[in-house]
mmCIF file of C-alpha atoms in Angstrom:
data_model
loop_
_atom_site.group_PDB
_atom_site.id
_atom_site.type_symbol
_atom_site.label_atom_id
_atom_site.label_comp_id
_atom_site.label_asym_id
_atom_site.label_seq_id
_atom_site.Cartn_x
_atom_site.Cartn_y
_atom_site.Cartn_z
ATOM 1 C CA UNK X 1 0.000 0.000 0.000
ATOM 2 C CA UNK X 2 1.479 3.377 -1.037
ATOM 3 C CA UNK X 3 1.709 6.458 1.178
ATOM 4 C CA UNK X 4 -1.350 8.125 -0.358
ATOM 5 C CA UNK X 5 -3.497 5.067 0.367
ATOM 6 C CA UNK X 6 -2.190 4.916 3.948
ATOM 7 C CA UNK X 7 -2.959 8.605 4.498
ATOM 8 C CA UNK X 8 -6.454 8.075 3.114
ATOM 9 C CA UNK X 9 -6.982 5.171 5.543
ATOM 10 C CA UNK X 10 -5.703 7.301 8.428
ATOM 11 C CA UNK X 11 -8.068 10.139 7.463
ATOM 12 C CA UNK X 12 -11.062 7.806 7.265
ATOM 13 C CA UNK X 13 -10.510 5.840 10.463
ATOM 14 C CA UNK X 14 -8.888 8.431 12.754
ATOM 15 C CA UNK X 15 -10.870 8.508 16.045
ATOM 16 C CA UNK X 16 -10.642 12.319 16.089
ATOM 17 C CA UNK X 17 -12.834 14.391 13.822
ATOM 18 C CA UNK X 18 -10.895 15.641 10.769
ATOM 19 C CA UNK X 19 -12.122 18.325 8.391
ATOM 20 C CA UNK X 20 -10.078 19.648 5.454
ATOM 21 C CA UNK X 21 -11.271 23.122 4.473
ATOM 22 C CA UNK X 22 -10.584 25.431 1.579
ATOM 23 C CA UNK X 23 -10.106 29.048 2.617
ATOM 24 C CA UNK X 24 -11.670 32.131 1.065
ATOM 25 C CA UNK X 25 -9.809 35.356 1.794
ATOM 26 C CA UNK X 26 -10.619 39.044 1.517
ATOM 27 C CA UNK X 27 -8.581 41.455 -0.593
ATOM 28 C CA UNK X 28 -6.622 42.257 2.586
ATOM 29 C CA UNK X 29 -5.758 38.579 3.032
ATOM 30 C CA UNK X 30 -7.918 37.906 6.091
ATOM 31 C CA UNK X 31 -10.006 34.734 6.221
ATOM 32 C CA UNK X 32 -13.635 35.320 5.281
ATOM 33 C CA UNK X 33 -14.816 31.757 5.045
ATOM 34 C CA UNK X 34 -13.684 28.156 5.548
ATOM 35 C CA UNK X 35 -15.511 25.517 3.488
ATOM 36 C CA UNK X 36 -15.110 21.748 4.102
ATOM 37 C CA UNK X 37 -13.868 19.763 1.108
ATOM 38 C CA UNK X 38 -13.330 16.471 2.990
ATOM 39 C CA UNK X 39 -14.477 15.127 6.367
ATOM 40 C CA UNK X 40 -14.083 11.791 8.130
ATOM 41 C CA UNK X 41 -16.723 9.748 9.948
ATOM 42 C CA UNK X 42 -15.671 10.991 13.399
ATOM 43 C CA UNK X 43 -16.168 14.619 12.299
ATOM 44 C CA UNK X 44 -19.671 13.748 11.052
ATOM 45 C CA UNK X 45 -20.463 12.280 14.494
ATOM 46 C CA UNK X 46 -19.226 15.459 16.238
ATOM 47 C CA UNK X 47 -21.209 17.672 13.850
ATOM 48 C CA UNK X 48 -24.305 15.470 14.045
ATOM 49 C CA UNK X 49 -24.686 15.462 10.234
ATOM 50 C CA UNK X 50 -23.703 13.182 7.306
ATOM 51 C CA UNK X 51 -20.839 14.166 5.018
ATOM 52 C CA UNK X 52 -23.297 15.076 2.232
ATOM 53 C CA UNK X 53 -24.619 17.872 4.466
ATOM 54 C CA UNK X 54 -21.152 19.089 5.442
ATOM 55 C CA UNK X 55 -19.016 19.229 2.299
ATOM 56 C CA UNK X 56 -19.370 22.505 0.421
ATOM 57 C CA UNK X 57 -21.199 24.331 3.223
ATOM 58 C CA UNK X 58 -19.420 27.177 5.054
ATOM 59 C CA UNK X 59 -18.066 25.995 8.392
ATOM 60 C CA UNK X 60 -19.932 28.641 10.383
ATOM 61 C CA UNK X 61 -23.243 27.221 9.122
ATOM 62 C CA UNK X 62 -22.291 23.695 10.199
ATOM 63 C CA UNK X 63 -20.869 24.417 13.655
ATOM 64 C CA UNK X 64 -22.781 27.492 14.768
ATOM 65 C CA UNK X 65 -20.598 28.768 17.554
ATOM 66 C CA UNK X 66 -17.285 27.378 16.296
ATOM 67 C CA UNK X 67 -16.562 30.104 13.764
ATOM 68 C CA UNK X 68 -17.576 32.946 16.090
ATOM 69 C CA UNK X 69 -15.380 31.626 18.885
ATOM 70 C CA UNK X 70 -12.363 30.831 16.730
ATOM 71 C CA UNK X 71 -12.374 33.623 14.146
ATOM 72 C CA UNK X 72 -10.186 35.917 16.246
ATOM 73 C CA UNK X 73 -7.526 33.199 16.463
ATOM 74 C CA UNK X 74 -7.164 32.842 12.698
ATOM 75 C CA UNK X 75 -5.331 36.170 12.480
ATOM 76 C CA UNK X 76 -2.466 34.639 14.469
ATOM 77 C CA UNK X 77 -1.922 31.888 11.886
ATOM 78 C CA UNK X 78 0.521 33.346 9.402
ATOM 79 C CA UNK X 79 3.049 30.597 8.746
ATOM 80 C CA UNK X 80 2.671 27.057 7.496
ATOM 81 C CA UNK X 81 2.219 24.629 10.377
ATOM 82 C CA UNK X 82 1.198 27.265 12.937
ATOM 83 C CA UNK X 83 -1.807 26.193 14.978
ATOM 84 C CA UNK X 84 -4.113 27.111 17.829
ATOM 85 C CA UNK X 85 -5.939 24.854 20.273
ATOM 86 C CA UNK X 86 -8.892 25.669 22.499
ATOM 87 C CA UNK X 87 -11.743 23.940 24.289
ATOM 88 C CA UNK X 88 -15.350 24.843 23.563
ATOM 89 C CA UNK X 89 -18.933 23.586 23.792
ATOM 90 C CA UNK X 90 -19.840 22.454 20.292
ATOM 91 C CA UNK X 91 -23.213 23.550 18.935
ATOM 92 C CA UNK X 92 -25.722 22.277 17.909
ATOM 93 C CA UNK X 93 -24.807 18.923 19.505
ATOM 94 C CA UNK X 94 -23.933 20.393 22.957
ATOM 95 C CA UNK X 95 -20.688 18.464 23.281
ATOM 96 C CA UNK X 96 -17.396 19.685 24.827
ATOM 97 C CA UNK X 97 -14.529 19.325 22.352
ATOM 98 C CA UNK X 98 -10.883 20.272 22.029
ATOM 99 C CA UNK X 99 -10.378 22.051 18.704
ATOM 100 C CA UNK X 100 -7.048 22.305 16.883
ATOM 101 C CA UNK X 101 -6.724 24.308 13.662
ATOM 102 C CA UNK X 102 -3.660 24.663 11.439
ATOM 103 C CA UNK X 103 -2.859 25.683 7.861
ATOM 104 C CA UNK X 104 -1.656 23.102 5.348
ATOM 105 C CA UNK X 105 -0.956 25.815 2.749
ATOM 106 C CA UNK X 106 -2.212 29.313 1.911
ATOM 107 C CA UNK X 107 -5.544 27.960 0.672
ATOM 108 C CA UNK X 108 -6.280 25.015 2.976
ATOM 109 C CA UNK X 109 -6.594 24.426 6.701
ATOM 110 C CA UNK X 110 -7.281 21.371 8.844
ATOM 111 C CA UNK X 111 -9.764 21.306 11.725
ATOM 112 C CA UNK X 112 -9.341 18.521 14.310
ATOM 113 C CA UNK X 113 -12.063 17.832 16.887
ATOM 114 C CA UNK X 114 -11.415 15.670 19.958
ATOM 115 C CA UNK X 115 -14.118 14.715 22.456
ATOM 116 C CA UNK X 116 -13.355 16.490 25.754
ATOM 117 C CA UNK X 117 -16.197 14.999 27.818
ATOM 118 C CA UNK X 118 -13.980 12.667 29.864
ATOM 119 C CA UNK X 119 -11.401 15.417 30.347
ATOM 120 C CA UNK X 120 -14.025 17.808 31.732
ATOM 121 C CA UNK X 121 -15.459 15.140 34.064
ATOM 122 C CA UNK X 122 -11.967 14.348 35.383
ATOM 123 C CA UNK X 123 -11.190 18.055 35.753
ATOM 124 C CA UNK X 124 -14.401 18.688 37.686
ATOM 125 C CA UNK X 125 -13.550 15.802 40.021
ATOM 126 C CA UNK X 126 -10.039 17.184 40.520
ATOM 127 C CA UNK X 127 -11.363 20.667 41.283
ATOM 128 C CA UNK X 128 -13.846 19.203 43.745
ATOM 129 C CA UNK X 129 -11.071 17.255 45.477
ATOM 130 C CA UNK X 130 -8.905 20.390 45.573
ATOM 131 C CA UNK X 131 -11.664 22.455 47.132
ATOM 132 C CA UNK X 132 -12.481 19.744 49.697
ATOM 133 C CA UNK X 133 -8.775 19.502 50.524
ATOM 134 C CA UNK X 134 -8.550 23.271 50.991
ATOM 135 C CA UNK X 135 -11.628 23.265 53.240
ATOM 136 C CA UNK X 136 -10.275 20.454 55.426
ATOM 137 C CA UNK X 137 -6.871 22.122 55.753
ATOM 138 C CA UNK X 138 -8.501 25.380 56.813
ATOM 139 C CA UNK X 139 -10.168 23.397 59.581
ATOM 140 C CA UNK X 140 -6.783 21.990 60.648
ATOM 141 C CA UNK X 141 -5.432 25.489 61.281
ATOM 142 C CA UNK X 142 -3.518 26.000 58.033
ATOM 143 C CA UNK X 143 -4.150 28.977 55.801
ATOM 144 C CA UNK X 144 -5.098 28.308 52.176
ATOM 145 C CA UNK X 145 -4.094 30.217 49.043
ATOM 146 C CA UNK X 146 -5.773 29.751 45.662
ATOM 147 C CA UNK X 147 -3.844 31.051 42.644
ATOM 148 C CA UNK X 148 -5.584 31.748 39.302
ATOM 149 C CA UNK X 149 -2.402 31.736 37.228
ATOM 150 C CA UNK X 150 -3.466 33.298 33.869
ATOM 151 C CA UNK X 151 -5.361 36.066 35.714
ATOM 152 C CA UNK X 152 -2.356 36.637 38.015
ATOM 153 C CA UNK X 153 -4.684 36.835 41.010
ATOM 154 C CA UNK X 154 -4.496 34.984 44.309
ATOM 155 C CA UNK X 155 -7.142 34.431 46.971
ATOM 156 C CA UNK X 156 -6.163 34.179 50.643
ATOM 157 C CA UNK X 157 -8.391 32.265 53.056
ATOM 158 C CA UNK X 158 -9.509 33.708 56.385
ATOM 159 C CA UNK X 159 -6.882 31.691 58.283
ATOM 160 C CA UNK X 160 -4.115 32.738 55.854
ATOM 161 C CA UNK X 161 -4.924 36.398 56.534
ATOM 162 C CA UNK X 162 -5.064 35.739 60.268
ATOM 163 C CA UNK X 163 -1.561 34.208 60.312
ATOM 164 C CA UNK X 164 -0.031 37.201 58.517
ATOM 165 C CA UNK X 165 -2.210 39.885 60.088
ATOM 166 C CA UNK X 166 -3.886 40.796 56.796
ATOM 167 C CA UNK X 167 -7.206 42.626 56.912
ATOM 168 C CA UNK X 168 -10.109 40.210 56.490
ATOM 169 C CA UNK X 169 -11.729 42.728 54.129
ATOM 170 C CA UNK X 170 -8.975 42.145 51.557
ATOM 171 C CA UNK X 171 -10.342 40.169 48.621
ATOM 172 C CA UNK X 172 -8.410 38.730 45.675
ATOM 173 C CA UNK X 173 -4.996 40.347 45.210
ATOM 174 C CA UNK X 174 -2.337 40.517 42.527
ATOM 175 C CA UNK X 175 -0.105 37.445 42.757
ATOM 176 C CA UNK X 176 2.878 39.789 43.216
ATOM 177 C CA UNK X 177 1.635 40.304 46.800
ATOM 178 C CA UNK X 178 2.541 36.694 47.673
ATOM 179 C CA UNK X 179 6.057 36.999 46.256
ATOM 180 C CA UNK X 180 6.555 40.450 47.770
ATOM 181 C CA UNK X 181 5.914 39.072 51.277
ATOM 182 C CA UNK X 182 8.698 36.452 51.034
ATOM 183 C CA UNK X 183 11.928 37.365 52.843
ATOM 184 C CA UNK X 184 14.582 38.765 50.435
ATOM 185 C CA UNK X 185 17.052 36.045 51.453
ATOM 186 C CA UNK X 186 14.624 33.293 50.438
ATOM 187 C CA UNK X 187 12.585 34.787 47.586
ATOM 188 C CA UNK X 188 14.844 33.423 44.830
ATOM 189 C CA UNK X 189 14.752 29.873 46.208
ATOM 190 C CA UNK X 190 10.982 29.916 46.742
ATOM 191 C CA UNK X 191 10.258 31.482 43.336
ATOM 192 C CA UNK X 192 12.394 28.868 41.582
ATOM 193 C CA UNK X 193 10.612 26.041 43.404
ATOM 194 C CA UNK X 194 7.177 27.395 42.430
ATOM 195 C CA UNK X 195 8.315 27.932 38.832
ATOM 196 C CA UNK X 196 9.581 24.344 38.552
ATOM 197 C CA UNK X 197 6.276 22.952 39.807
ATOM 198 C CA UNK X 198 4.163 25.188 37.556
ATOM 199 C CA UNK X 199 6.233 23.961 34.590
ATOM 200 C CA UNK X 200 5.477 20.373 35.600
ATOM 201 C CA UNK X 201 9.024 19.493 36.669
ATOM 202 C CA UNK X 202 8.020 18.468 40.220
ATOM 203 C CA UNK X 203 5.038 16.596 41.695
ATOM 204 C CA UNK X 204 4.309 19.269 44.279
ATOM 205 C CA UNK X 205 5.717 22.400 45.897
ATOM 206 C CA UNK X 206 7.014 22.621 49.508
ATOM 207 C CA UNK X 207 9.274 25.277 51.047
ATOM 208 C CA UNK X 208 10.021 26.644 54.523
ATOM 209 C CA UNK X 209 10.765 30.357 54.529
ATOM 210 C CA UNK X 210 9.866 33.673 56.112
ATOM 211 C CA UNK X 211 6.892 35.819 55.087
ATOM 212 C CA UNK X 212 6.218 39.432 56.032
ATOM 213 C CA UNK X 213 3.106 40.208 58.033
ATOM 214 C CA UNK X 214 1.173 43.449 57.603
ATOM 215 C CA UNK X 215 2.894 44.687 60.783
ATOM 216 C CA UNK X 216 6.245 44.441 58.989
ATOM 217 C CA UNK X 217 7.679 41.553 61.014
ATOM 218 C CA UNK X 218 8.597 38.214 59.446
ATOM 219 C CA UNK X 219 7.144 34.839 60.396
ATOM 220 C CA UNK X 220 8.564 31.427 59.626
ATOM 221 C CA UNK X 221 6.065 29.412 57.576
ATOM 222 C CA UNK X 222 5.875 26.314 55.424
ATOM 223 C CA UNK X 223 4.087 26.836 52.107
ATOM 224 C CA UNK X 224 2.864 23.833 50.165
ATOM 225 C CA UNK X 225 0.984 23.678 46.886
ATOM 226 C CA UNK X 226 -0.075 21.719 43.835
ATOM 227 C CA UNK X 227 -1.336 22.663 40.368
ATOM 228 C CA UNK X 228 -4.834 21.173 40.068
ATOM 229 C CA UNK X 229 -5.805 22.489 36.639
ATOM 230 C CA UNK X 230 -3.884 22.578 33.351
ATOM 231 C CA UNK X 231 -4.703 23.153 29.662
ATOM 232 C CA UNK X 232 -4.567 20.162 27.272
ATOM 233 C CA UNK X 233 -1.027 21.206 26.329
ATOM 234 C CA UNK X 234 0.093 21.323 29.970
ATOM 235 C CA UNK X 235 0.012 25.042 30.844
ATOM 236 C CA UNK X 236 -0.850 25.600 34.508
ATOM 237 C CA UNK X 237 -4.147 27.374 35.165
ATOM 238 C CA UNK X 238 -4.827 26.965 38.873
ATOM 239 C CA UNK X 239 -2.743 26.104 41.927
ATOM 240 C CA UNK X 240 -4.006 25.552 45.475
ATOM 241 C CA UNK X 241 -1.699 25.642 48.468
ATOM 242 C CA UNK X 242 -1.421 25.957 52.235
ATOM 243 C CA UNK X 243 0.377 28.180 54.716
ATOM 244 C CA UNK X 244 1.513 26.634 58.028
ATOM 245 C CA UNK X 245 2.750 28.910 60.809
ATOM 246 C CA UNK X 246 6.030 27.424 62.102
ATOM 247 C CA UNK X 247 7.310 30.538 63.880
ATOM 248 C CA UNK X 248 6.699 29.137 67.392
ATOM 249 C CA UNK X 249 8.370 25.831 66.567
ATOM 250 C CA UNK X 250 11.217 27.744 64.958
ATOM 251 C CA UNK X 251 11.665 29.945 68.067
ATOM 252 C CA UNK X 252 11.836 26.859 70.306
ATOM 253 C CA UNK X 253 14.340 25.193 67.975
ATOM 254 C CA UNK X 254 16.529 28.298 67.856
ATOM 255 C CA UNK X 255 16.343 28.683 71.667
ATOM 256 C CA UNK X 256 17.421 25.061 72.121
ATOM 257 C CA UNK X 257 20.289 25.593 69.688
ATOM 258 C CA UNK X 258 21.438 28.681 71.604
ATOM 259 C CA UNK X 259 21.207 26.805 74.919
ATOM 260 C CA UNK X 260 23.180 23.922 73.495
ATOM 261 C CA UNK X 261 25.864 26.280 72.173
ATOM 262 C CA UNK X 262 26.077 28.073 75.541
ATOM 263 C CA UNK X 263 26.323 24.789 77.493
ATOM 264 C CA UNK X 264 28.907 23.444 75.069
ATOM 265 C CA UNK X 265 31.022 26.593 75.414
ATOM 266 C CA UNK X 266 30.647 26.547 79.207
ATOM 267 C CA UNK X 267 31.539 22.846 79.368
ATOM 268 C CA UNK X 268 34.594 23.013 77.122
ATOM 269 C CA UNK X 269 36.049 26.202 78.618
ATOM 270 C CA UNK X 270 36.204 24.977 82.238
ATOM 271 C CA UNK X 271 39.672 24.676 83.784
ATOM 272 C CA UNK X 272 38.524 21.594 85.703
ATOM 273 C CA UNK X 273 37.678 18.261 84.184
ATOM 274 C CA UNK X 274 33.956 17.718 83.620
ATOM 275 C CA UNK X 275 32.102 14.553 82.714
ATOM 276 C CA UNK X 276 28.442 13.674 82.166
ATOM 277 C CA UNK X 277 26.904 10.349 83.176
ATOM 278 C CA UNK X 278 23.743 8.805 81.757
ATOM 279 C CA UNK X 279 21.109 7.002 83.868
ATOM 280 C CA UNK X 280 23.200 3.824 83.836
ATOM 281 C CA UNK X 281 26.120 5.823 85.277
ATOM 282 C CA UNK X 282 28.009 5.467 82.006
ATOM 283 C CA UNK X 283 30.316 8.356 81.150
ATOM 284 C CA UNK X 284 29.261 9.603 77.702
ATOM 285 C CA UNK X 285 30.595 13.169 77.555
ATOM 286 C CA UNK X 286 33.817 14.767 78.830
ATOM 287 C CA UNK X 287 35.514 18.099 78.226
ATOM 288 C CA UNK X 288 39.057 18.580 76.955
ATOM 289 C CA UNK X 289 40.430 19.165 80.473
#
């Protein structure tokens, strides 16, 4: 079987909807109309019509909302092979689909439709889990932050604001506020860790660092987070995380360290010999003298 026959078989039996369109342009070169010249069976199923009703009819008459929603994206397709992908509710069949469009040459483009029903169900379940997780953590005494990444906005929970002394009246803020509160000595490390997780290089995000309260003082905290929503091509859309106040634990740890250093200095600098016995009267520590 030659390559042309194989490509024809692929076109016919591909599980995704495929539609080859000829393009009509205005005198200025912008796309005025896309008309199907070939469609496969899967595309007919998505469109809810047989191929005899699809071929030769302008695309905007076949998929009512498709052309309106995608027309603005066509202007970005200048070069051969450039494409755009988006998710939309397909009319008139009321089905969520992922749409990919790309030019084959100046006069032809390909439209690919992929059923997104399972993806949306899984995403809804993930969002529900994320919101339940955030609610339960709030009850455990941790603050919660919810980052809408494309919008560059972040929502702080009531407990989050309480830990950092932020006014409860404050609503969603610019995501710069979160970064701006991180101590200058740790901001680079924390930012890199968040960036790596957002890019999908790590399974989750965890860092211990200092954050500035509204009073101007710094508190030791542990921030954790996980991206719970991504686009089909992997771009992060939403990340939910927690804020745990560790300042008290940190103060105790630092006090113990200082006490240990003081006792060690006192012990080693004595002019007399010192030794420490355990409960079994075994000598386990002596000074240099």
